[in-house]
Coordinates of C-alpha atoms in Angstrom, one line a residue:
X23 CA 6.3 -32.9 -53.1
X24 CA 8.3 -34.9 -51.0
X25 CA 10.0 -32.1 -49.5
X26 CA 7.1 -30.7 -48.2
X27 CA 5.9 -34.1 -46.1
X28 CA 5.3 -34.1 -42.5
X29 CA 8.1 -36.2 -42.3
X30 CA 10.8 -34.4 -43.8
X31 CA 9.6 -31.7 -41.9
X32 CA 10.4 -33.4 -38.9
X33 CA 13.4 -34.8 -40.0
X34 CA 14.8 -30.9 -40.9
X35 CA 13.5 -30.0 -37.3
X36 CA 15.2 -32.3 -35.8
X37 CA 18.0 -32.0 -38.2
X38 CA 18.2 -35.8 -38.6
X39 CA 18.7 -37.6 -41.5
X40 CA 17.8 -41.3 -42.0
X41 CA 20.5 -43.9 -42.6
X42 CA 21.0 -44.3 -46.5
X43 CA 19.2 -47.1 -48.4
X44 CA 20.6 -46.7 -51.6
X45 CA 20.9 -50.4 -52.1
X46 CA 17.5 -51.5 -51.8
X47 CA 17.2 -52.1 -55.3
X48 CA 20.2 -54.8 -55.8
X49 CA 17.5 -57.9 -54.5
X50 CA 14.9 -57.3 -57.4
X51 CA 17.9 -56.5 -59.8
X52 CA 20.2 -59.3 -58.7
X53 CA 17.0 -62.2 -59.1
X54 CA 16.4 -60.6 -62.6
X55 CA 19.9 -61.0 -63.9
X56 CA 19.8 -64.7 -62.4
X57 CA 16.4 -65.3 -63.7
X58 CA 18.0 -64.1 -67.6
X59 CA 21.3 -65.9 -66.8
X60 CA 19.1 -68.7 -66.3
X61 CA 16.9 -68.4 -69.5
X62 CA 20.2 -67.8 -71.8
X63 CA 21.6 -71.2 -69.9
X64 CA 18.0 -72.4 -70.6
X65 CA 18.1 -71.2 -74.5
X66 CA 21.3 -72.3 -74.9
X67 CA 20.7 -75.9 -74.0
X68 CA 17.5 -76.0 -75.5
X69 CA 19.1 -75.3 -79.1
X70 CA 22.3 -77.8 -78.3
X71 CA 19.7 -80.4 -77.2
X72 CA 17.8 -79.4 -80.6
X73 CA 20.8 -80.0 -82.7
X74 CA 21.7 -83.2 -81.2
X75 CA 18.1 -84.3 -81.5
X76 CA 16.4 -83.1 -84.1
X77 CA 13.6 -85.7 -84.4
X78 CA 12.7 -84.4 -81.1
X79 CA 11.3 -81.0 -82.9
X80 CA 10.1 -82.8 -86.0
X81 CA 8.1 -84.9 -84.1
X82 CA 6.9 -82.3 -80.9
X83 CA 7.0 -78.5 -82.6
X84 CA 3.4 -77.6 -81.4
X85 CA 4.9 -78.9 -78.5
X86 CA 7.9 -77.1 -78.0
X87 CA 6.0 -73.7 -79.2
X88 CA 3.6 -73.8 -76.1
X89 CA 6.3 -74.7 -73.8
X90 CA 8.2 -71.4 -75.6
X91 CA 4.8 -69.3 -74.9
X92 CA 4.6 -70.4 -71.1
X93 CA 8.1 -70.1 -70.0
X94 CA 8.1 -66.4 -72.0
X95 CA 4.5 -65.8 -70.1
X96 CA 6.0 -67.1 -66.3
X97 CA 9.1 -64.9 -67.2
X98 CA 7.2 -61.9 -67.8
X99 CA 5.1 -62.3 -64.8
X100 CA 8.1 -63.1 -62.6
X101 CA 9.5 -59.6 -63.9
X102 CA 6.1 -57.7 -63.0
X103 CA 6.3 -59.4 -59.7
X104 CA 9.6 -58.4 -59.6
X105 CA 8.7 -54.7 -59.9
X106 CA 6.0 -54.7 -57.7
X107 CA 7.7 -56.1 -55.1
X108 CA 10.4 -53.7 -55.8
X109 CA 8.0 -50.5 -55.3
X110 CA 6.8 -52.8 -52.1
X111 CA 10.0 -52.5 -50.5
X112 CA 10.8 -49.1 -51.9
X113 CA 7.1 -47.7 -49.9
X114 CA 7.9 -50.0 -47.1
X115 CA 11.6 -48.4 -46.6
X116 CA 10.2 -45.0 -46.6
X117 CA 7.3 -46.0 -44.3
X118 CA 10.2 -47.2 -41.9
X119 CA 12.0 -44.1 -42.3
X120 CA 9.1 -42.2 -41.3
X121 CA 8.1 -44.1 -38.6
X122 CA 12.0 -44.0 -37.5
X123 CA 11.9 -40.2 -37.6
X124 CA 9.0 -39.7 -35.9
X125 CA 10.1 -42.3 -32.8
X126 CA 12.9 -40.0 -32.7
X127 CA 11.0 -36.6 -32.8
X128 CA 8.9 -38.1 -30.0
X129 CA 11.8 -39.4 -27.9
X130 CA 13.5 -36.0 -28.4
X131 CA 10.0 -34.3 -27.0
X132 CA 10.4 -36.5 -23.8
X133 CA 13.9 -35.7 -23.2
X134 CA 13.2 -31.9 -23.6
X135 CA 10.2 -32.1 -21.7
X136 CA 10.8 -30.6 -17.7
X137 CA 7.8 -32.8 -16.8
X138 CA 8.3 -36.1 -15.3
X139 CA 6.1 -39.0 -16.9
X140 CA 5.8 -41.9 -16.1
X141 CA 3.5 -45.1 -17.1
X142 CA 2.4 -47.7 -15.0
X143 CA 0.0 -50.7 -16.0
X144 CA -3.1 -51.5 -14.4
X145 CA -1.1 -53.3 -11.6
X146 CA 1.0 -50.4 -10.6
X147 CA 4.1 -51.8 -12.4
X148 CA 6.0 -49.3 -14.0
X149 CA 6.5 -49.4 -17.5
X150 CA 7.7 -46.5 -18.9
X151 CA 9.7 -43.5 -17.5
X152 CA 11.0 -40.4 -19.0
X153 CA 14.5 -38.7 -18.4
X154 CA 13.0 -35.8 -16.8
X155 CA 11.2 -38.1 -14.0
X156 CA 14.5 -39.6 -13.5
X157 CA 16.2 -36.5 -13.1
X158 CA 13.6 -35.6 -10.8
X159 CA 13.7 -38.1 -8.4
X160 CA 17.6 -39.4 -9.1
X161 CA 17.0 -43.0 -10.0
X162 CA 17.9 -43.9 -13.3
X163 CA 15.7 -45.9 -15.5
X164 CA 16.8 -49.3 -15.2
X165 CA 16.2 -49.3 -11.6
X166 CA 12.6 -47.8 -12.1
X167 CA 11.1 -49.9 -15.4
X168 CA 9.6 -53.2 -13.8
X169 CA 8.9 -51.6 -10.1
X170 CA 6.1 -52.4 -8.3
X171 CA 5.0 -50.5 -4.8
X172 CA 6.5 -49.4 -2.9
X173 CA 8.5 -47.4 -5.3
X174 CA 12.2 -46.4 -4.6
X175 CA 11.4 -42.7 -4.1
X176 CA 8.6 -43.4 -1.6
X177 CA 9.4 -41.6 1.6
X178 CA 10.3 -44.2 4.6
X179 CA 7.7 -44.3 7.0
X180 CA 5.1 -42.7 5.1
X181 CA 4.0 -45.5 2.7
X182 CA 0.5 -46.0 4.1
X183 CA 0.2 -42.5 2.9
X184 CA 1.7 -43.4 -0.5
X185 CA -0.6 -46.9 -0.6
X186 CA -3.9 -44.6 -0.2
X187 CA -2.6 -42.2 -3.2
X188 CA -1.6 -45.3 -5.0
X189 CA -5.3 -46.7 -4.3
X190 CA -6.8 -43.6 -5.9
X191 CA -4.4 -43.8 -9.0
X192 CA -5.3 -47.5 -9.6
X193 CA -9.1 -46.9 -9.2
X194 CA -9.2 -43.9 -11.4
X195 CA -10.4 -41.5 -8.8
X196 CA -7.5 -39.1 -8.8
X197 CA -8.8 -35.5 -8.7
X198 CA -8.6 -33.1 -11.8
X199 CA -6.1 -30.9 -9.2
X200 CA -4.0 -33.7 -8.9
X201 CA -2.1 -35.4 -5.6
X202 CA -0.1 -33.8 -3.4
X203 CA 2.4 -35.8 -2.0
X204 CA 6.0 -35.9 -0.8
X205 CA 8.9 -37.7 -2.9
X206 CA 12.7 -38.9 -1.4
X207 CA 15.7 -38.5 -4.1
X208 CA 18.1 -41.3 -4.3
X209 CA 20.5 -38.9 -2.0
X210 CA 17.9 -38.8 0.7
X211 CA 17.0 -35.1 -0.1
X212 CA 13.0 -34.6 -0.1
X213 CA 10.8 -32.5 -2.3
X214 CA 7.0 -31.7 -2.7
X215 CA 5.7 -33.0 -5.9
X216 CA 1.8 -32.8 -7.5
X217 CA 0.8 -35.9 -9.5
X218 CA -1.5 -35.5 -12.4
X219 CA -3.2 -39.1 -13.6
X220 CA -4.8 -39.8 -16.9
X221 CA -5.6 -43.4 -18.4
X222 CA -3.9 -44.7 -21.1
X223 CA -5.5 -46.7 -24.1
X224 CA -4.1 -48.5 -26.6
X225 CA -4.9 -48.0 -30.3
X226 CA -8.7 -50.1 -29.6
X227 CA -9.6 -47.8 -26.9
X228 CA -8.9 -50.4 -24.3
X229 CA -7.1 -49.1 -21.2
X230 CA -3.7 -50.5 -20.8
X231 CA -2.3 -48.2 -18.0
X232 CA -2.1 -44.8 -16.1
X233 CA 0.2 -41.9 -17.4
X234 CA 1.1 -39.7 -14.6
X235 CA 3.1 -36.5 -14.9
X236 CA 4.9 -35.1 -11.8
X237 CA 6.4 -31.7 -11.1
X238 CA 8.2 -30.3 -8.0
X239 CA 5.8 -28.0 -6.6
X240 CA 8.6 -27.1 -3.5
X241 CA 9.6 -23.6 -4.3
X242 CA 5.8 -22.3 -5.8
X243 CA 4.4 -24.1 -2.7
X244 CA 6.8 -22.1 -0.7
X245 CA 6.1 -19.1 -2.4
X246 CA 2.6 -19.4 -2.3
X247 CA 2.2 -20.2 1.6
X248 CA 4.4 -17.1 2.1
X249 CA 1.7 -15.1 0.2
X250 CA -1.1 -16.8 1.7
X251 CA 0.7 -16.2 5.4
X252 CA 1.5 -12.4 4.2
X253 CA -2.4 -12.1 2.8
X254 CA -3.9 -13.5 6.2
X255 CA -1.9 -11.7 8.4
X256 CA -2.4 -8.5 6.1
X257 CA -6.4 -9.4 6.5
X258 CA -5.6 -9.6 10.0
X259 CA -4.2 -6.4 10.5
X260 CA -7.2 -4.8 8.5
X261 CA -10.1 -6.5 10.7
X262 CA -8.1 -5.8 13.6
X263 CA -8.2 -1.6 13.2
X264 CA -10.1 0.2 14.8
X265 CA -10.7 2.1 11.5
X266 CA -13.6 1.7 9.3
X267 CA -12.0 0.7 6.1
X268 CA -13.9 0.1 2.7
X269 CA -13.5 -0.8 -0.8
X270 CA -16.0 0.5 -3.7
X271 CA -16.6 0.8 -7.2
X272 CA -19.0 3.3 -9.0
X273 CA -21.9 0.7 -11.0
X274 CA -24.9 1.8 -13.0
X275 CA -26.9 0.6 -10.0
X276 CA -25.3 2.5 -7.5
X277 CA -21.8 2.2 -5.2
X278 CA -20.9 -1.6 -4.8
X279 CA -18.8 -2.5 -1.9
X280 CA -16.0 -4.7 -2.8
X281 CA -14.3 -5.1 0.3
X282 CA -15.2 -4.0 3.9
X283 CA -13.3 -4.6 7.2
X284 CA -14.8 -5.9 10.9
X285 CA -15.4 -2.0 12.1
X286 CA -17.0 -0.9 8.8
X287 CA -19.5 -4.2 9.2
X288 CA -20.2 -3.6 12.7
X289 CA -21.2 0.0 12.2
X290 CA -22.8 -0.1 8.7
X291 CA -23.1 -4.0 7.9
X292 CA -22.7 -4.8 4.5
X293 CA -24.6 -2.1 3.0
X294 CA -22.8 1.0 0.8
X295 CA -24.8 3.6 2.8
X296 CA -21.7 4.4 5.1
X297 CA -18.8 4.9 2.6
X298 CA -21.4 6.7 0.3
X299 CA -22.5 8.9 3.2
X300 CA -19.4 9.9 3.7
X301 CA -18.2 10.2 0.5
X302 CA -20.8 12.2 -0.5
X303 CA -20.3 14.9 2.5
X304 CA -16.4 14.6 1.2
X305 CA -17.6 16.3 -2.3
X306 CA -20.0 18.7 -0.8
X307 CA -17.6 20.0 2.1
X308 CA -16.3 23.6 1.1
X309 CA -13.2 23.9 3.6
X310 CA -10.2 21.8 4.3
X311 CA -11.7 19.7 7.0
X312 CA -12.0 16.0 6.6
X313 CA -14.4 15.8 9.4
X314 CA -18.1 14.5 9.1
X315 CA -20.6 13.7 10.8
X316 CA -23.3 10.5 10.4
X317 CA -26.4 10.7 12.1
X318 CA -27.2 6.9 11.7
X319 CA -24.7 5.8 13.8
X320 CA -24.0 9.1 15.8
X321 CA -20.3 9.6 15.0
X322 CA -17.9 12.2 13.8
X323 CA -15.4 10.4 11.4
X324 CA -12.0 11.7 9.9
X325 CA -12.1 10.3 6.4
X326 CA -9.4 9.8 4.0
X327 CA -9.9 8.7 0.1
X328 CA -7.8 7.4 -2.8
X329 CA -8.6 6.1 -6.1
X330 CA -6.2 2.8 -6.7
X331 CA -6.5 0.0 -9.4
X332 CA -8.4 -3.3 -8.4
X333 CA -6.9 -6.6 -8.9
X334 CA -8.8 -6.9 -12.0
X335 CA -7.5 -3.7 -13.3
X336 CA -10.9 -2.0 -12.2
X337 CA -10.7 2.0 -10.6
X338 CA -11.8 1.9 -7.4
X339 CA -12.1 4.1 -4.0
X340 CA -10.5 3.2 -1.0
X341 CA -12.0 5.0 2.0
X342 CA -10.6 4.8 5.8
X343 CA -12.8 6.1 8.0
X344 CA -11.4 6.9 11.8
X345 CA -13.9 7.4 14.7
X346 CA -12.7 10.5 16.5
X347 CA -15.8 10.9 18.5
X348 CA -13.8 10.6 22.0
X349 CA -11.0 12.6 20.9
X350 CA -13.0 15.6 19.9
X351 CA -14.8 15.4 22.9
X352 CA -11.2 15.1 24.7
X353 CA -10.1 18.0 22.6
X354 CA -13.3 20.0 23.8
X355 CA -12.6 19.1 27.5
X356 CA -8.8 20.2 27.1
X357 CA -10.0 23.5 25.5
X358 CA -12.3 24.0 28.5
X359 CA -9.7 23.0 31.1
X360 CA -7.3 25.4 29.3
X361 CA -9.6 28.1 29.3
X362 CA -10.1 27.6 32.9
X363 CA -6.4 27.6 33.7
X364 CA -5.9 31.0 31.6
X365 CA -8.7 32.3 33.7
X366 CA -6.7 31.4 36.7
X367 CA -4.0 32.7 35.8
X368 CA -5.3 36.2 34.9
X369 CA -6.9 36.2 38.8
X370 CA -3.4 35.1 39.8
X371 CA -2.2 38.1 38.3
X372 CA -4.5 40.0 39.4
X373 CA -4.3 38.6 43.2
X374 CA -0.4 39.7 42.8
X375 CA -1.4 43.2 41.4
X376 CA -4.2 43.6 44.3
X377 CA -2.3 46.0 46.5
X378 CA -1.2 47.9 43.6
X379 CA -4.8 48.4 42.5
X380 CA -5.8 49.4 45.4
X381 CA -3.3 52.3 45.8
X382 CA -4.0 53.0 42.0
X383 CA -8.1 53.6 42.8
X384 CA -7.5 55.1 46.3
X385 CA -5.6 58.0 44.8
X386 CA -8.5 59.0 42.2
X387 CA -11.2 58.4 44.9
X388 CA -9.2 60.7 47.2
X389 CA -9.0 63.3 44.8
X390 CA -12.9 62.9 44.0
X391 CA -13.5 63.0 47.5
X392 CA -11.3 66.1 47.9
X393 CA -12.8 68.1 44.9
X394 CA -16.3 67.0 46.1
X395 CA -15.8 68.7 49.3
X396 CA -14.2 71.8 48.2
X397 CA -17.4 72.4 45.8
X398 CA -19.4 71.3 48.3
X399 CA -18.1 74.2 50.4
X400 CA -18.1 76.9 47.6
X401 CA -21.7 76.6 47.4
X402 CA -22.2 76.5 51.1
X403 CA -20.5 79.8 51.0
X404 CA -22.9 81.1 48.7
X405 CA -20.2 81.2 45.9
X406 CA -22.2 79.7 42.9
X407 CA -20.2 81.8 40.2
X408 CA -16.8 81.4 41.3
X409 CA -14.9 79.5 38.9
X410 CA -13.3 77.3 41.1
X411 CA -16.3 75.6 41.8
X412 CA -16.3 74.7 38.1
X413 CA -12.3 73.1 37.9
X414 CA -13.4 71.1 41.1
X415 CA -16.2 69.3 39.0
X416 CA -14.1 68.9 35.9
X417 CA -11.1 67.6 37.9
X418 CA -13.7 65.0 40.2
X419 CA -15.5 63.8 37.1
X420 CA -11.7 63.7 35.2
X421 CA -10.2 61.3 38.2
X422 CA -13.6 59.4 38.4
X423 CA -13.3 58.4 34.7
X424 CA -9.4 57.6 35.3
X425 CA -11.0 55.2 38.4
X426 CA -13.6 53.6 35.8
X427 CA -11.2 52.8 33.2
X428 CA -8.9 51.1 35.8
X429 CA -12.1 49.2 37.1
X430 CA -13.0 48.5 33.5
X431 CA -9.6 47.5 32.4
X432 CA -9.1 44.6 35.5
X433 CA -12.9 43.4 34.6
X434 CA -12.3 43.0 31.4
X435 CA -8.8 41.2 31.9
X436 CA -10.5 39.2 34.3
X437 CA -13.9 38.3 33.1
X438 CA -14.5 35.0 31.7
X439 CA -15.4 35.0 27.7
X440 CA -15.6 31.9 25.0
X441 CA -12.7 32.5 23.3
X442 CA -13.3 34.7 20.2
X443 CA -10.9 35.0 17.2
X444 CA -11.8 38.3 15.2
X445 CA -9.8 41.2 13.8
X446 CA -8.4 43.1 16.3
X447 CA -6.2 46.3 16.2
X448 CA -2.7 45.3 17.6
X449 CA -2.4 49.3 18.5
X450 CA -5.5 48.7 21.1
X451 CA -4.4 45.5 22.6
X452 CA -0.8 47.0 23.4
X453 CA -2.6 50.3 24.5
X454 CA -5.2 48.3 26.6
X455 CA -2.2 46.3 28.2
X456 CA 0.2 48.9 28.8
X457 CA -2.9 50.7 31.1
X458 CA -2.5 47.8 33.4
X459 CA 1.1 46.9 33.4
X460 CA 2.0 50.9 34.3
X461 CA 0.4 50.3 37.6
X462 CA 2.4 47.4 38.1
X463 CA 5.7 49.4 36.7
X464 CA 5.0 52.3 39.4
X465 CA 4.9 50.2 42.2
X466 CA 8.6 48.6 41.0
X467 CA 9.7 52.2 40.0
X468 CA 10.2 51.3 36.7
X469 CA 9.3 52.3 33.4
X470 CA 7.7 51.1 30.1
X471 CA 8.7 52.5 26.9
X472 CA 6.6 51.6 23.8
X473 CA 7.3 51.7 20.1
X474 CA 4.8 50.4 17.4
X475 CA 5.6 50.3 14.1
X476 CA 2.6 52.8 12.0
X477 CA 0.0 51.4 9.8
X478 CA 0.0 48.1 11.0
X479 CA -2.6 45.7 9.7
X480 CA -5.1 44.4 12.4
X481 CA -4.5 40.8 13.6
X482 CA -6.7 37.9 13.6
X483 CA -6.7 37.0 17.4
X484 CA -8.3 36.8 20.5
X485 CA -7.8 40.7 22.0
X486 CA -8.0 39.2 25.7
X487 CA -5.7 36.6 25.4
X488 CA -3.2 38.3 23.8
X489 CA -3.6 40.8 26.4
X490 CA -2.6 37.9 29.0
X491 CA 0.4 36.8 27.2
X492 CA 1.9 40.5 26.7
X493 CA 0.9 41.5 30.0
X494 CA 2.9 38.3 31.5
X495 CA 5.7 39.0 29.9
X496 CA 6.1 42.6 31.1
X497 CA 5.2 41.6 34.3
X498 CA 8.0 38.9 34.2
X499 CA 10.2 41.4 32.8
X500 CA 9.5 44.0 35.5
X501 CA 10.0 41.6 38.2
X502 CA 13.5 40.9 37.0
X503 CA 14.4 44.2 37.2
X504 CA 13.6 44.7 40.8
X505 CA 17.3 44.4 42.1
X506 CA 18.6 46.1 38.6
X507 CA 20.0 49.7 38.3
X508 CA 18.1 50.2 35.0
X509 CA 14.7 51.0 35.0
X510 CA 13.1 50.6 31.9
X511 CA 11.4 47.9 30.3
X512 CA 10.9 47.9 26.2
X513 CA 8.0 46.5 24.3
X514 CA 9.0 46.9 20.4
X515 CA 5.7 46.0 17.7
X516 CA 7.0 45.7 14.0
X517 CA 6.1 43.8 11.2
X518 CA 7.6 40.7 10.2
X519 CA 6.5 39.4 6.8
X520 CA 2.5 38.2 7.3
X521 CA 2.9 38.6 10.6
X522 CA 3.2 41.3 13.5
X523 CA 6.4 40.8 15.9
X524 CA 5.8 41.7 19.7
X525 CA 9.4 42.0 21.7
X526 CA 9.7 42.4 25.6
X527 CA 13.1 43.5 26.8
X528 CA 13.9 43.6 30.0
X529 CA 17.6 44.4 31.7
X530 CA 17.3 41.8 34.2
X531 CA 19.6 38.8 35.6
X532 CA 18.8 36.8 32.4
X533 CA 18.4 33.2 31.5
X534 CA 20.8 30.4 30.8
X535 CA 18.7 28.2 29.0
X536 CA 15.5 29.7 27.2
X537 CA 14.2 26.9 26.1
X538 CA 13.7 25.8 29.7
X539 CA 11.4 28.3 30.5
X540 CA 8.1 26.8 28.5
X541 CA 8.4 23.7 30.0
X542 CA 5.7 23.0 32.9
X543 CA 6.9 23.6 36.1
X544 CA 10.1 25.0 35.2
X545 CA 10.2 28.7 37.1
X546 CA 13.4 30.7 38.1
X547 CA 11.2 32.5 41.1
X548 CA 11.2 31.1 44.1
X549 CA 7.8 31.1 44.7
X550 CA 6.5 30.4 40.8
X551 CA 4.7 27.6 39.8
X552 CA 6.1 27.4 36.5
X553 CA 2.9 27.5 34.4
X554 CA 2.8 31.1 33.3
X555 CA 5.0 30.8 30.0
X556 CA 3.9 27.2 29.5
X557 CA 0.3 28.9 28.9
X558 CA 1.7 32.0 26.8
X559 CA 3.2 29.8 24.5
X560 CA -0.1 27.4 24.4
X561 CA -2.0 30.7 23.9
X562 CA 0.6 31.7 20.8
X563 CA 0.5 28.4 19.1
X564 CA -3.3 28.1 19.1
X565 CA -3.4 31.6 17.3
X566 CA -1.0 29.7 14.6
X567 CA 2.1 32.0 16.0
X568 CA 5.2 31.1 17.8
X569 CA 6.9 32.2 21.5
X570 CA 10.6 32.3 22.2
X571 CA 13.2 33.6 24.0
X572 CA 16.8 34.8 23.7
X573 CA 19.5 36.4 25.9
X574 CA 19.6 40.2 25.4
X575 CA 23.3 41.1 24.6
X576 CA 23.1 44.1 27.0
X577 CA 21.8 41.9 29.7
X578 CA 18.8 40.4 30.4
X579 CA 16.1 38.5 28.4
X580 CA 13.9 39.1 25.0
X581 CA 10.9 37.6 24.9
X582 CA 9.3 37.7 21.3
X583 CA 6.0 36.4 19.8
X584 CA 4.3 36.9 16.4
X585 CA 0.7 36.3 15.4
X586 CA -0.6 36.3 11.4
X587 CA -2.5 39.4 10.6
X588 CA -5.7 39.2 9.4
X589 CA -7.0 38.2 6.1
X590 CA -10.3 37.3 4.4
X591 CA -10.0 33.7 5.1
X592 CA -9.7 34.5 8.7
X593 CA -12.7 36.9 8.3
X594 CA -15.3 34.2 7.0
X595 CA -13.9 32.0 9.6
X596 CA -14.4 34.1 12.4
X597 CA -18.1 34.9 10.9
X598 CA -18.8 31.1 10.3
X599 CA -17.8 30.6 14.2
X600 CA -20.0 33.3 15.5
X601 CA -22.8 31.9 13.5
X602 CA -22.5 28.3 14.5
X603 CA -22.1 29.5 18.2

């Protein structure tokens, strides 16, 4: 049983063995031996006395027996007292060993603890410090014990502040969160400490002082302040954003807003309506757009959602909604301006071709007049059955149709229509463009050769805009060949993966920097404005295509553009667009 006692467990935990007390029984044994020696001497002397004085025994035998019994009884009592004393000493020694072991154990705990412990009496005098406290402030125990205010570790010049804290301690008004104060070490360095205070009472429950614990919070305070500053900066950024940012979670009672920045609160207050409505439209949306309209605030939003883990581990939904009303308005205005520029470009082209168009129209009109005059002459002469009359009228009708086609092409080209993408035949687009380009080609004495790969699928484009691009490229090629002996501009139309690629090849003077051609206000023509090719590139890129130029190895320039073929998704989008219009 003794091996499992708390004292032995503490001794084993500390690897401590109390000082050997194997000779604590010597005192009782020595007393017993001494008593036996005294008794032997007593009985020996009594025997000698009996031999020398027999008459004493004869006359006092009863008294002698009583004396012997008394001595024996006293001897037994002494022996029992010695055994009791021996047992008491043994128990006392065990208790002292246990107390010593416990004291060493407590001292080991005090020496091992990293928190500085200090005990002051009711007046503030230091009556105990542990080694951790000494290591913390750099002063040894002898310099601290018995010290009173001001303590050696108080910061010079700030004693009033320390005294106020000391009054809180002595009056028992220390907050549960402790007292934060600055402490100066013996070497002059300083650190921030937090002091916790609790009353110290004796076994009777009477308070005899104050137990204080001190910890160095310099680094934790620095980290806490850094985190607080980072959090404040982060919140400042979130609050200053123009985007409406909200964090919400789904509960049995509906959507609960966990965080909302100032923009969200300004638009929707603290209610989850905005978050809930935008998320609902996001789930109900069938297309790839993330732009939604909220009638309550009359605003278009571009919305992004993300699921993340909240601080307590719950799954929440982060929503960032950006007001794009003004952006959409400006985009629409830009589209309108772009359309006007495109119309202006087409009108400019037609203006440049005006004289040629007048010549082209003059020929069929003159022919019509001549054929009609011949028919009238035949009729006046009564030759109504003459076959030449029918021929003249047929040729007149043919020339009228020719003039009508020219006028229709011009009207279709310059007419202002809203941009409309649709399934269109690339063959028809090229054919219509060549009808107009042939007029300018004949004016410059040039020819246009076209090759169109057979069985090309339809494209998804606005035919008028693509005709404008192709006509502009052919017209530039013809103008670049005015002073060239070459007379042919070639137009090649081929398939390129999911795109149709159109190439306009001229044999003109060529260009040194092809990429510069598409910059606004850059032109190789003395009278050019430098907007035509830039407009062409904008048109092609708005069709999800690409326009570029490369030098022609045979001399001149090759302009290429490609636009995607039509597919089922394009058709659906077109139908929806037409329906919305």
